[in-house]
Steps between C-alpha positions, in 0.01 A plus 500: 500500500850639456384719212207625709740595783728678255204685354385617843860607583530689173164665560605608848826637358317701235237643733713515810745772394252778568271289717744525789429874528190693594350762273621770740860370483497489120337843476767653727760379249313542172330841534806712594709302251260573214504870588882491506517327162250746353691802631861397437517211255216530248595681176227732368477740208443866582521779243656253258782407740567182695502564874365369834231623736741622769674722244166652399413567865840662559453717190151597620630599843788692344259689273269591791778628725721629218482868610637401841757239392811719484445657845429152639826368353688791658325431833587128490864579426550796736287459815601138582862599433473777760351250747786262417763760589317586824456136606855403404651787701292457817410231751195420286720264298491256794122475486422152365156591371473362146376832362774697676768271359398606150682825581811329634651340187865541601759766427534430126130517418451800730758694296338383173155611616632840612687571174211372289254722686717807438524419130124447483441846644757651262320351201155596627597864564755514213784628714870419487697368200295461182628148442308395813158648424508502119187340347718232336675401827335548839180604325468154347520341845252738665243544226521175299638214710393589854122534449481178296650271762326651805167321448681183394681471834199553722218336306705196400624442855143517633353262241790254465374284792231380258787322319718409795291436812198300387659199335559585134878473527474169686257362243685615188839432655415138574369432150791650305771446759685243290521728195633797696738288704650336190522815288594761758574322827213690664183406687191488280336789683756727328288469184241728660772759563592483135144539375419782743804692387471436127131592495497777764833674573854414605444671836204266563719195445776637725257585781340156469841328512606707801178408681551130431862515622403676822233237563747213458381362166817589306861472602730796443641335185155425361375853571810651334460278192127568467528875549785545252371261233121514511419856611477621144304809398136439411352427160331842500827678579682287243252617238568859607875450451443351157267783400763759601746335266239470221478120474138429605433319173718205610387489864403130506824383333705734718333398826538131413871571449515679835332204672737246341800713595369543854462125549854437375635770733307350792662163433857629456541800735423319830773247420762776483646725771372687692166316523668162499663570837194636681415292806184295546435668833155612610376820660611452864174594680302247294733220389400262222123469460482271197439143612543171316158359586392301196313186598567164338302468179372859520462677164654841446150648466389353832825613665458853366137519612583374849782750540285781358207432734734482800668826399165676460381373839814625677514838323510805723194718532438757225580778748839345586577438132415864428736619777783284364439625145508865608821437695673337200385765252599786732842346563562479127348834400671723758837348408455469126391858424807675648740240355320515166543878494875478571571235237256646247636854525863390475446236233280713275732799544795285388301401192380852419806709589808278464655247259541245781260243351661539157838419654379212719304342215794507254587129565146408397538650151713209362249255651212673320700488179581131551129430542434695177294768674515826300564843656707348780652831611155642579350175630773412755453809724121459476524141620734585788267782613255226593691457827346834607145418386357243261323773305830666399607257218175552306507878555864538395466241222178631349694687231689188381390405149579128519193300610706206618715722724190660651345153539803386701529818709140475619536128570814541709337790689221264610722200571772681695259526802758698703464878472581745773207742502272229641568125487859504627419728794198289597714185484773641722244632748311169502774338710488163325879477470583711195777760509560779250795312346277194455246703305768650277635151427152365423431799273820435302426127471143553384603761241784286363273194476196687364687697234611211274177302547279796409731587212467147360120501542479850354692397190282192457175695537581827323742401223236295319 
């Protein structure tokens, strides 16, 4: 009799996990989630390269509108900047309309937008000092960087609710919460951030993290840790960096080394200043939204499914989600483009026209020599140039003969995460609690930790 009761209980437990929910409830969670996984998290092969569907869609859109991309970039940088100056200098700045407040970012950002817009026009019309509009300085930002990230900002922001608003993060976060909490001191839902970034683009991960912070699912500390340790450039972009430096033949070994190094950095860096001292405070309008609601005897799978179904049921309408996505992407884009132009022009001009990076990187030369990395004098400035853009170390290091040095340069370029033509500006603008000095400190820490680890792995893999 006792065994029969246990059997019935076990049967109810096995069939009752999904039996508590109607087909409509499960479909509202499962269908958008599957689309999100297919778009952002499913690796596919295209033209012999590993990528994801969202990257293919972005490339397709970029190819279709390619003839118009440069003028669109100029428009996005210049016209909103003019509106910003007008709004900031008139009574319009007191209008609390959410759209109007996009053009009232404060004095500092107003100045940045204005200067960036002027530089954008100088590069577009090739007027003013040559170091501004030269093809290797401002030209890189306008013709190479700007068009690539435009579709990423808008399309990713619009489609990210498939990952964030229909239960996937609740489901996955509940199941792997213990692993992420023990390894990184983060909620399990952060794993989705990591995958979205690694497989799609660093900007996707940062936008996703910002969205989760503003909705009360991450504290300021958690958002800062996630954004600076998991918003790594995508697999496809990583392959591009490796191809520039001529090391495609060891992509799998190299990327495994990058992943190992990234995990070690993600364990160590948050335990050091400045991330260590970030507060566990939540976005004021929302407060903390994560609840400890596990029932006695409830499995992690059942807990994740219950949370996921509830999240899907309470998700905003597609129209409201679309409005929010457009607002977030516009806020980032109209700030990032002018700031990107300022930092890109100045940084690339310093690299192309001055010995500044040679001087600043001099202390790194003995470290390269200690790690037995050949051609240290050429490699050190190339590595330091990564602070401007992650593509700079491979470009400047492509002429280095030593494979192990090139292996390390490309690996550090991926693992540094912080670079000022895109990621750093987006992070500052995101308002999750990161200051410019914080990003510089995180950049230094990640480089100093990544360099010896990748050197060791490079020697082990390439010296045999």
